[in-house]
Coordinates of C-alpha atoms in Angstrom, one line a residue:
M1 CA 137.0 123.0 10.9
T2 CA 134.0 122.7 8.2
I3 CA 131.5 120.0 9.0
D4 CA 130.6 117.4 6.5
K5 CA 126.7 118.3 6.1
S6 CA 126.2 114.4 4.5
W7 CA 125.3 113.5 7.6
F8 CA 122.9 116.1 8.6
D9 CA 121.2 115.2 5.3
E10 CA 121.2 111.9 6.0
M11 CA 119.1 112.4 9.1
E12 CA 116.6 114.9 7.8
G13 CA 115.7 111.6 4.8
R14 CA 114.6 109.5 8.0
I15 CA 111.6 112.2 8.9
P16 CA 108.4 110.9 8.7
H17 CA 105.8 113.6 6.9
G18 CA 102.3 114.2 5.7
Q19 CA 100.8 112.8 9.4
I20 CA 99.9 114.4 12.7
R21 CA 102.9 113.2 15.1
T22 CA 102.5 113.3 19.0
R23 CA 104.9 112.4 21.4
F24 CA 105.2 111.5 25.7
A25 CA 108.2 112.2 26.5
P26 CA 108.6 111.4 30.6
S27 CA 111.4 111.4 32.3
P28 CA 112.2 108.2 34.4
T29 CA 112.7 109.8 37.7
G30 CA 109.4 108.7 39.7
Y31 CA 105.5 108.1 39.7
M32 CA 103.4 110.2 37.2
H33 CA 101.6 112.7 38.4
V34 CA 98.2 114.2 37.3
G35 CA 99.7 117.1 35.7
N36 CA 101.7 114.0 33.3
L37 CA 99.0 112.0 32.8
R38 CA 97.1 115.0 31.3
T39 CA 99.4 115.7 29.2
A40 CA 100.0 112.4 27.9
L41 CA 96.4 112.0 27.4
Y42 CA 95.9 115.3 25.5
T43 CA 98.8 114.5 23.5
W44 CA 97.6 111.0 22.8
L45 CA 94.3 112.2 22.0
I46 CA 95.7 115.1 19.1
A47 CA 97.0 112.2 17.6
R48 CA 94.1 109.5 17.7
H49 CA 91.7 112.6 16.7
G50 CA 93.7 113.5 13.7
G51 CA 94.3 110.2 12.7
G52 CA 98.5 110.4 13.5
R53 CA 100.9 108.6 15.2
F54 CA 101.7 108.6 18.8
L55 CA 105.4 108.6 20.3
L56 CA 106.7 107.6 23.8
R57 CA 110.4 109.0 24.0
I58 CA 112.1 108.3 27.8
E59 CA 113.9 111.1 28.6
D60 CA 116.6 110.2 30.6
T61 CA 119.5 112.5 30.3
D62 CA 118.8 113.8 34.1
Q63 CA 121.0 111.1 35.3
G64 CA 121.1 111.9 38.8
R65 CA 117.5 112.0 39.3
L66 CA 116.7 108.6 37.6
V67 CA 114.9 106.1 39.8
E68 CA 114.9 102.3 39.2
D69 CA 111.9 100.6 37.9
A70 CA 110.8 104.0 36.5
V71 CA 110.2 103.3 33.1
D72 CA 108.9 100.1 33.5
V73 CA 106.1 102.1 35.7
I74 CA 105.4 104.3 32.9
Y75 CA 104.8 101.3 30.8
A76 CA 102.3 100.0 33.0
T77 CA 101.0 103.3 33.9
M78 CA 100.3 104.5 30.7
R79 CA 98.9 100.9 29.6
R80 CA 96.5 100.6 32.4
C81 CA 95.7 104.1 31.3
G82 CA 94.8 103.0 27.6
L83 CA 97.5 105.1 26.3
D84 CA 98.5 103.1 23.8
W85 CA 101.9 104.3 21.6
D86 CA 102.6 103.4 17.9
E87 CA 106.5 104.2 18.0
G88 CA 108.9 103.5 21.4
P89 CA 111.7 102.0 23.0
D90 CA 109.6 98.7 23.4
V91 CA 107.8 99.0 19.9
G92 CA 111.1 100.4 18.0
G93 CA 109.9 102.7 14.8
P94 CA 111.6 104.5 11.9
V95 CA 113.1 107.3 14.0
G96 CA 114.6 105.4 16.8
P97 CA 116.2 105.3 19.4
Y98 CA 113.4 106.2 21.5
I99 CA 115.9 106.6 24.8
Q100 CA 117.9 109.9 25.1
T101 CA 120.8 108.6 26.1
Q102 CA 120.6 105.9 23.7
R103 CA 121.1 109.2 20.9
R104 CA 123.8 110.7 22.8
D105 CA 126.4 111.0 20.0
L106 CA 123.9 112.8 17.9
Y107 CA 123.2 115.6 20.1
G108 CA 126.8 117.1 20.3
R109 CA 127.2 117.0 16.5
Y110 CA 123.9 119.6 16.3
A111 CA 125.7 121.6 19.3
Q112 CA 128.9 121.7 16.9
L113 CA 126.8 122.7 14.1
L114 CA 125.3 125.2 16.2
I115 CA 128.9 126.9 17.1
E116 CA 129.6 126.6 13.1
K117 CA 126.8 128.6 12.5
G118 CA 127.3 131.3 15.2
H119 CA 124.4 130.5 17.3
A120 CA 126.0 128.5 20.3
Y121 CA 129.6 129.0 21.9
R122 CA 131.6 126.9 24.1
C123 CA 131.7 128.0 27.5
F124 CA 134.9 127.0 29.7
C125 CA 133.6 129.3 33.0
S126 CA 134.5 126.9 36.3
E127 CA 131.4 126.3 38.8
E128 CA 133.0 128.4 41.2
R129 CA 133.1 131.6 38.8
L130 CA 129.2 130.8 38.1
A131 CA 128.8 130.0 41.8
Q132 CA 130.2 134.2 42.2
L133 CA 128.3 135.2 39.4
H134 CA 125.0 134.5 41.5
Q135 CA 126.3 135.4 44.8
D136 CA 126.7 138.9 43.7
D137 CA 123.1 138.6 41.9
S138 CA 120.9 135.9 42.2
N139 CA 118.8 136.5 39.4
A140 CA 122.0 137.0 37.4
K141 CA 122.2 135.6 34.1
Y142 CA 125.4 134.3 32.7
D143 CA 127.7 137.2 31.4
R144 CA 128.9 136.2 28.2
H145 CA 133.0 135.8 29.5
C146 CA 133.8 133.2 26.7
L147 CA 131.6 134.5 23.9
S148 CA 134.7 137.1 23.4
L149 CA 137.6 134.1 23.2
S150 CA 139.4 133.7 20.4
P151 CA 139.3 130.6 17.9
E152 CA 143.2 130.6 19.2
E153 CA 142.4 130.5 23.0
I154 CA 139.5 127.9 22.4
Q155 CA 141.5 126.0 21.0
A156 CA 144.7 126.1 23.9
R157 CA 141.8 125.7 26.3
L158 CA 140.5 122.2 24.1
D159 CA 143.9 121.1 23.8
A160 CA 144.8 121.4 27.4
G161 CA 141.8 118.8 28.2
E162 CA 140.0 121.9 29.8
P163 CA 136.1 120.7 30.6
Y164 CA 133.6 123.1 29.2
V165 CA 130.2 123.3 27.9
I166 CA 128.4 124.4 25.3
R167 CA 125.6 127.9 25.2
Q168 CA 122.9 128.8 23.0
R169 CA 123.9 132.4 22.0
I170 CA 120.6 134.7 22.0
P171 CA 120.6 137.1 19.3
E172 CA 119.2 140.6 20.1
G173 CA 115.8 141.9 19.7
S174 CA 112.7 140.2 20.6
T175 CA 111.2 136.6 19.6
T176 CA 107.4 136.4 19.0
F177 CA 106.3 132.7 19.2
H178 CA 102.7 131.3 18.4
D179 CA 100.8 128.7 21.2
A180 CA 97.4 127.1 20.3
V181 CA 95.9 128.1 23.4
Y182 CA 97.7 131.6 24.4
G183 CA 97.9 132.9 21.4
D184 CA 101.1 135.3 20.1
I185 CA 103.7 135.9 22.7
T186 CA 106.4 138.3 22.3
V187 CA 109.6 138.0 24.5
D188 CA 112.9 140.6 25.0
N189 CA 115.7 138.4 24.4
A190 CA 117.5 140.7 26.7
E191 CA 115.3 138.7 29.0
L192 CA 116.6 135.3 27.8
D193 CA 119.9 133.5 29.6
D194 CA 122.2 131.8 27.1
Q195 CA 121.2 128.5 28.2
I196 CA 123.4 125.2 28.3
L197 CA 122.8 122.6 25.1
I198 CA 125.5 120.2 25.9
K199 CA 126.4 119.7 29.6
S200 CA 130.5 119.3 30.4
D201 CA 129.6 115.5 30.4
G202 CA 128.7 115.3 26.6
L203 CA 124.9 114.7 27.8
P204 CA 122.6 116.8 26.2
T205 CA 120.1 119.6 28.5
Y206 CA 116.4 118.9 28.4
N207 CA 115.5 122.0 26.3
F208 CA 118.4 120.9 24.0
A209 CA 117.6 117.4 23.4
N210 CA 113.9 117.9 22.9
V211 CA 114.3 120.4 20.0
I212 CA 116.5 118.5 18.6
D213 CA 114.4 115.2 19.3
D214 CA 111.2 116.5 18.2
H215 CA 112.6 117.6 14.6
L216 CA 114.4 114.5 14.0
M217 CA 111.0 112.3 14.7
G218 CA 108.8 114.8 13.1
I219 CA 106.8 116.1 16.1
T220 CA 103.9 118.4 14.5
H221 CA 102.2 119.5 17.7
V222 CA 104.1 119.4 21.1
V223 CA 101.8 119.5 24.0
R224 CA 103.4 120.3 27.8
G225 CA 102.3 122.6 30.7
A226 CA 102.2 126.2 30.9
E227 CA 105.2 126.5 33.1
Y228 CA 107.2 125.9 29.8
L229 CA 105.9 128.8 27.9
S230 CA 108.8 131.2 29.2
S231 CA 111.1 128.2 27.4
A232 CA 109.2 128.7 24.3
P233 CA 111.5 131.6 22.8
K234 CA 114.6 129.8 23.0
Y235 CA 113.2 126.7 21.4
D236 CA 112.1 129.1 19.1
L237 CA 115.2 130.5 18.4
L238 CA 117.0 126.9 18.4
Y239 CA 114.3 125.9 15.3
Q240 CA 115.3 128.9 13.6
A241 CA 119.0 128.7 14.0
F242 CA 118.7 125.0 12.4
G243 CA 116.2 126.4 9.6
W244 CA 113.7 123.6 10.8
E245 CA 110.0 124.2 10.6
I246 CA 108.2 125.2 14.5
P247 CA 105.6 122.5 15.7
T248 CA 102.6 123.5 16.9
Y249 CA 102.7 124.5 20.6
V250 CA 100.1 123.4 22.9
H251 CA 100.8 124.8 26.8
C252 CA 98.2 123.6 29.1
S253 CA 97.1 125.5 32.1
S254 CA 98.2 124.4 35.8
V255 CA 96.3 121.8 37.4
M256 CA 95.3 123.4 41.0
F257 CA 94.7 121.3 43.8
S258 CA 91.7 122.1 46.8
D259 CA 93.9 121.0 50.0
P260 CA 90.9 119.1 52.0
A261 CA 93.6 120.1 55.0
T262 CA 93.8 123.8 55.0
G263 CA 90.8 124.7 52.4
T264 CA 93.4 126.1 50.1
V265 CA 94.1 126.2 46.1
R266 CA 97.4 125.7 45.1
K267 CA 99.2 124.3 42.3
M268 CA 99.2 120.5 42.3
S269 CA 102.3 119.0 43.3
K270 CA 103.8 115.9 44.3
R271 CA 106.3 117.6 46.6
H272 CA 103.3 119.1 48.5
G273 CA 102.3 115.1 49.2
D274 CA 99.3 115.7 46.3
P275 CA 98.4 112.3 45.2
S276 CA 99.8 111.2 41.6
Y277 CA 98.0 108.6 39.6
E278 CA 99.7 105.7 41.4
D279 CA 98.6 107.1 44.6
L280 CA 94.9 107.3 43.3
V281 CA 94.7 103.8 42.1
A282 CA 96.1 102.8 45.6
Q283 CA 93.2 104.7 47.6
G284 CA 90.8 102.5 45.1
Y285 CA 90.1 104.9 42.0
L286 CA 89.6 103.1 38.8
S287 CA 91.6 104.3 36.0
Q288 CA 89.0 104.8 33.7
A289 CA 87.7 107.0 36.2
V290 CA 90.7 108.8 36.8
V291 CA 91.3 109.3 33.0
N292 CA 88.1 110.4 32.2
Y293 CA 88.3 113.2 34.9
V294 CA 91.9 114.3 34.0
A295 CA 90.5 114.8 30.4
L296 CA 88.4 117.5 31.6
L297 CA 90.7 119.3 34.2
G298 CA 91.7 122.1 31.4
W299 CA 89.3 121.1 28.7
A300 CA 85.7 121.1 27.8
P301 CA 84.0 119.7 24.9
H302 CA 82.0 121.9 22.0
G303 CA 78.8 121.7 20.5
E304 CA 76.0 119.1 21.4
L305 CA 79.1 117.7 24.2
A306 CA 79.2 120.6 26.0
E307 CA 77.3 119.3 29.1
Q308 CA 78.7 115.8 28.8
E309 CA 80.6 114.4 31.4
F310 CA 81.3 110.8 31.0
F311 CA 83.3 109.3 28.0
T312 CA 84.9 106.6 26.8
M313 CA 88.1 106.7 25.3
D314 CA 86.7 106.4 21.9
Q315 CA 84.3 109.2 22.4
L316 CA 87.3 111.3 23.8
V317 CA 88.8 110.7 20.7
G318 CA 85.9 111.8 18.6
A319 CA 85.2 114.8 20.9
F320 CA 88.9 116.2 21.2
E321 CA 89.6 119.6 19.9
I322 CA 92.8 122.0 20.9
E323 CA 90.2 124.8 20.6
G324 CA 88.7 123.4 23.5
I325 CA 91.8 123.5 26.0
S326 CA 91.5 126.3 28.7
K327 CA 93.9 129.1 29.3
S328 CA 92.4 128.9 32.8
P329 CA 94.1 126.9 35.8
S330 CA 91.9 123.9 36.8
A331 CA 90.9 122.9 40.3
F332 CA 91.5 119.2 41.1
D333 CA 88.5 118.5 43.5
M334 CA 88.9 114.9 45.1
D335 CA 85.0 115.2 45.9
K336 CA 84.5 115.5 41.6
L337 CA 86.5 112.4 41.2
N338 CA 84.6 110.3 44.0
Y339 CA 81.4 111.7 41.9
F340 CA 82.9 110.4 38.5
N341 CA 84.4 107.3 40.5
A342 CA 81.0 106.2 42.0
A343 CA 79.4 106.3 38.7
Y344 CA 82.4 104.1 36.9
L345 CA 82.1 101.5 39.8
R346 CA 78.2 101.0 39.3
A347 CA 78.6 101.0 35.4
L348 CA 80.9 97.7 35.6
S349 CA 79.2 94.3 35.4
P350 CA 78.8 92.7 38.5
E351 CA 81.5 89.8 37.5
D352 CA 84.2 92.9 36.8
F353 CA 82.9 95.1 40.2
A354 CA 84.0 91.6 41.8
R355 CA 87.2 91.4 40.2
E356 CA 88.1 94.8 41.2
A357 CA 86.5 94.6 44.4
Q358 CA 88.2 91.3 45.9
P359 CA 91.5 92.4 46.8
W360 CA 90.0 95.3 48.7
I361 CA 87.3 92.6 50.5
R362 CA 90.2 90.4 51.5
R363 CA 92.0 93.0 53.3
A364 CA 89.2 92.7 55.6
V365 CA 87.8 89.7 55.4
K366 CA 90.7 86.7 55.8
D367 CA 88.3 84.1 56.3
E368 CA 88.1 82.3 53.2
R369 CA 84.4 80.6 54.3
Y370 CA 82.8 84.0 53.4
D371 CA 82.0 84.9 49.4
A372 CA 83.8 87.4 48.3
A373 CA 82.0 87.5 45.3
A374 CA 78.6 87.3 47.0
I375 CA 79.8 90.6 49.5
A376 CA 80.9 92.4 46.6
G377 CA 77.5 92.3 45.6
L378 CA 76.4 94.3 48.4
L379 CA 78.9 97.0 47.9
Q380 CA 78.5 97.8 44.3
A381 CA 75.7 100.4 44.7
R382 CA 77.3 101.5 48.3
C383 CA 80.9 102.9 47.6
E384 CA 82.4 105.7 45.9
K385 CA 85.9 103.7 45.8
L386 CA 87.3 100.8 46.2
S387 CA 89.2 101.8 49.2
D388 CA 86.0 102.1 51.2
I389 CA 84.9 98.4 51.2
P390 CA 87.5 97.5 54.3
E391 CA 86.0 99.5 56.5
K392 CA 82.5 98.8 55.6
V393 CA 83.2 94.7 55.3
D394 CA 84.9 94.1 58.6
F395 CA 82.3 93.0 60.8
F396 CA 82.3 89.7 58.5
D397 CA 85.4 88.2 60.1
Q398 CA 84.9 89.3 63.6
L399 CA 82.1 91.0 65.2
P400 CA 83.0 94.1 66.3
E401 CA 82.3 95.3 70.1
Y402 CA 79.1 97.2 70.1
D403 CA 76.5 99.0 71.9
A404 CA 73.2 97.6 73.0
E405 CA 72.0 101.4 72.0
L406 CA 71.9 100.2 68.4
F407 CA 69.2 97.9 68.9
T408 CA 67.3 101.3 69.4
N409 CA 65.9 102.7 66.3
K410 CA 63.0 105.1 66.1
K411 CA 62.0 104.5 62.2
S412 CA 62.0 100.6 62.3
K413 CA 60.2 100.9 65.8
T414 CA 62.3 99.2 68.1
N415 CA 64.2 99.5 71.3
A416 CA 66.1 96.5 73.8
E417 CA 62.8 95.1 74.6
V418 CA 61.1 94.7 71.0
S419 CA 64.8 93.9 69.4
L420 CA 65.1 90.6 72.4
R421 CA 61.9 89.9 71.8
M422 CA 62.5 89.8 67.9
L423 CA 65.7 87.8 67.8
Q424 CA 63.9 85.4 70.8
Q425 CA 61.4 84.6 67.4
A426 CA 63.8 84.7 64.7
V427 CA 66.6 82.1 65.8
P428 CA 64.0 79.1 66.3
V429 CA 62.6 80.2 62.4
L430 CA 66.2 80.3 61.4
E431 CA 67.2 76.9 63.1
A432 CA 64.3 75.2 61.4
L433 CA 65.1 76.2 57.6
P434 CA 65.8 73.4 55.5
E435 CA 68.1 75.3 53.0
W436 CA 70.4 78.1 54.0
E437 CA 69.6 80.3 50.8
Q438 CA 68.5 83.9 50.5
D439 CA 65.0 83.0 49.3
A440 CA 64.0 80.9 52.2
I441 CA 66.2 83.3 55.0
H442 CA 63.9 86.3 53.3
G443 CA 60.7 84.0 52.6
A444 CA 60.9 82.9 56.4
L445 CA 61.5 86.3 58.1
V446 CA 59.2 87.9 56.5
G447 CA 56.4 85.8 57.3
L448 CA 57.3 85.7 60.5
A449 CA 57.0 89.6 60.8
E450 CA 53.8 88.9 59.2
G451 CA 52.8 86.3 62.2
L452 CA 53.9 88.5 64.7
G453 CA 51.9 91.7 62.9
V454 CA 55.2 93.9 63.1
K455 CA 56.7 95.9 60.1
N456 CA 59.5 93.9 58.3
A457 CA 62.0 96.3 59.4
T458 CA 61.0 95.7 63.2
L459 CA 62.4 92.2 63.0
M460 CA 65.5 93.0 60.3
W461 CA 66.9 95.8 62.4
P462 CA 67.8 93.9 65.5
L463 CA 68.6 91.0 63.4
R464 CA 71.0 93.4 61.5
I465 CA 72.6 94.5 64.4
A466 CA 73.2 90.9 65.7
V467 CA 74.6 89.9 62.9
A468 CA 77.3 93.4 61.7
G469 CA 77.1 95.0 65.4
K470 CA 77.1 98.3 62.8
A471 CA 74.1 100.6 62.6
V472 CA 75.2 101.1 58.4
T473 CA 75.5 97.7 56.4
P474 CA 76.2 97.1 52.6
G475 CA 73.4 94.8 52.2
G476 CA 70.2 94.1 54.9
A477 CA 69.9 91.2 57.3
V478 CA 69.0 88.7 54.8
E479 CA 72.1 89.5 52.6
L480 CA 74.5 89.2 55.7
C481 CA 72.9 86.1 57.3
R482 CA 73.3 84.2 54.1
I483 CA 76.6 85.2 53.7
L484 CA 77.6 84.3 57.2
G485 CA 76.1 81.2 57.4
R486 CA 73.4 79.0 59.6
E487 CA 76.0 78.6 62.1
E488 CA 77.6 82.1 62.5
T489 CA 74.2 83.9 62.2
L490 CA 72.8 81.9 65.4
R491 CA 76.2 82.5 67.1
R492 CA 75.9 86.2 66.6
A493 CA 72.2 86.0 67.2
A494 CA 72.6 84.7 70.4
L495 CA 75.3 87.0 71.7
G496 CA 72.9 90.1 70.7
M497 CA 70.4 88.3 73.4
E498 CA 72.9 88.2 76.0
K499 CA 73.5 91.8 75.2
L500 CA 70.2 93.0 75.6
N501 CA 69.3 90.8 78.6
K502 CA 71.5 92.4 80.5
I503 CA 69.8 95.7 80.3
V504 CA 66.2 94.4 79.4

């Protein structure tokens, strides 16, 4: 039966032209891993650099792997990373719907059109038969058993209600496709399988829906991982079969991971427990730092920006060119990410840092008497990631058990006897302060050290050990005393003197 072409003409008439149009098309099957984030970022940057439009499309045809609320996670992640979209499920657009299962009726029509053109066919083979083919040869391609069915046989099976899939018919010869990163690649068509386009449940496979949607949405540049290079010839053959213009392919090399546990370098994968974007945020990394670092995983700026590492989003938009994408795999290095994150933390305003740090501070400092903003002020220059914070400030809530040996410090010229004497001298001075303010505490202690004829460190070291119980703290004795308050400072100083009296 001949297909009415008017519907297809109407669909063609909806396609926008004359502008760069890119899309990020995630599957709602879980969290966004680093490779997905890089794909989304590069796709967004190509559109923004070229003054085009960026689309968000949800590819949910793999119903068996859907994760509840995953779409909301995608939205939240994109927004948190600054990747806004011009068209998508929640904002609409001229070529919607933007969720594949809401487009399911159109895929069958395009598959039928391919059948009529001779580029696809129905396959009625049972799962048992297909399993037997692979049992005999695990690398076996489909043997085209159903390609030879006559029209009468096909109609009889359809009338009997037999389930079937629709397969792409791969022609003889070879296929050459062009990629913006890897150049021209030629593949012998004999290596390609007659892939399934429409599954027996009527839903399209990823590869088929991808091509149909990209064309109907006017996508001009398709960005994806290099693992999809092997599928590109099949995409090209589909475009050619329909007589459609082929978009610019941009395949990005793999992101490798330097495993800190084993020292091995391998492809980054969630299956190995490698961190996703959400994991990195949960570990205390700022979105801006993650995005900046991920941008440089396989791309480098040219010209006068060649040595630049830190970019705002606007700067990335201005600098990003496809020519800067590398063929070579890139290594995701946690130490390098720490370097980026530390720089971004230090660049925050004190108010913004305090806001980011407060939840992490309150994980360890439950006592509301201790000002989280004041504690944050001690931390900004002293942590690489926000998750460093709880361990650094847990002493505020509870003085840890510590060894009196901490009072001995060669550089500060202290030992147990000196430390005891310093605390004995400091306590009455602190008790007598009319106001418990940082300048007052600092002035009194510096004046005391001068009166005793010792360096400031000789007095400050034992006081800091007494109030914190740690050799390394964010901030010095004066800052810690001010935050702890007079009563708690004196209580801890007394405990320190007790500890020292036992060994002196």
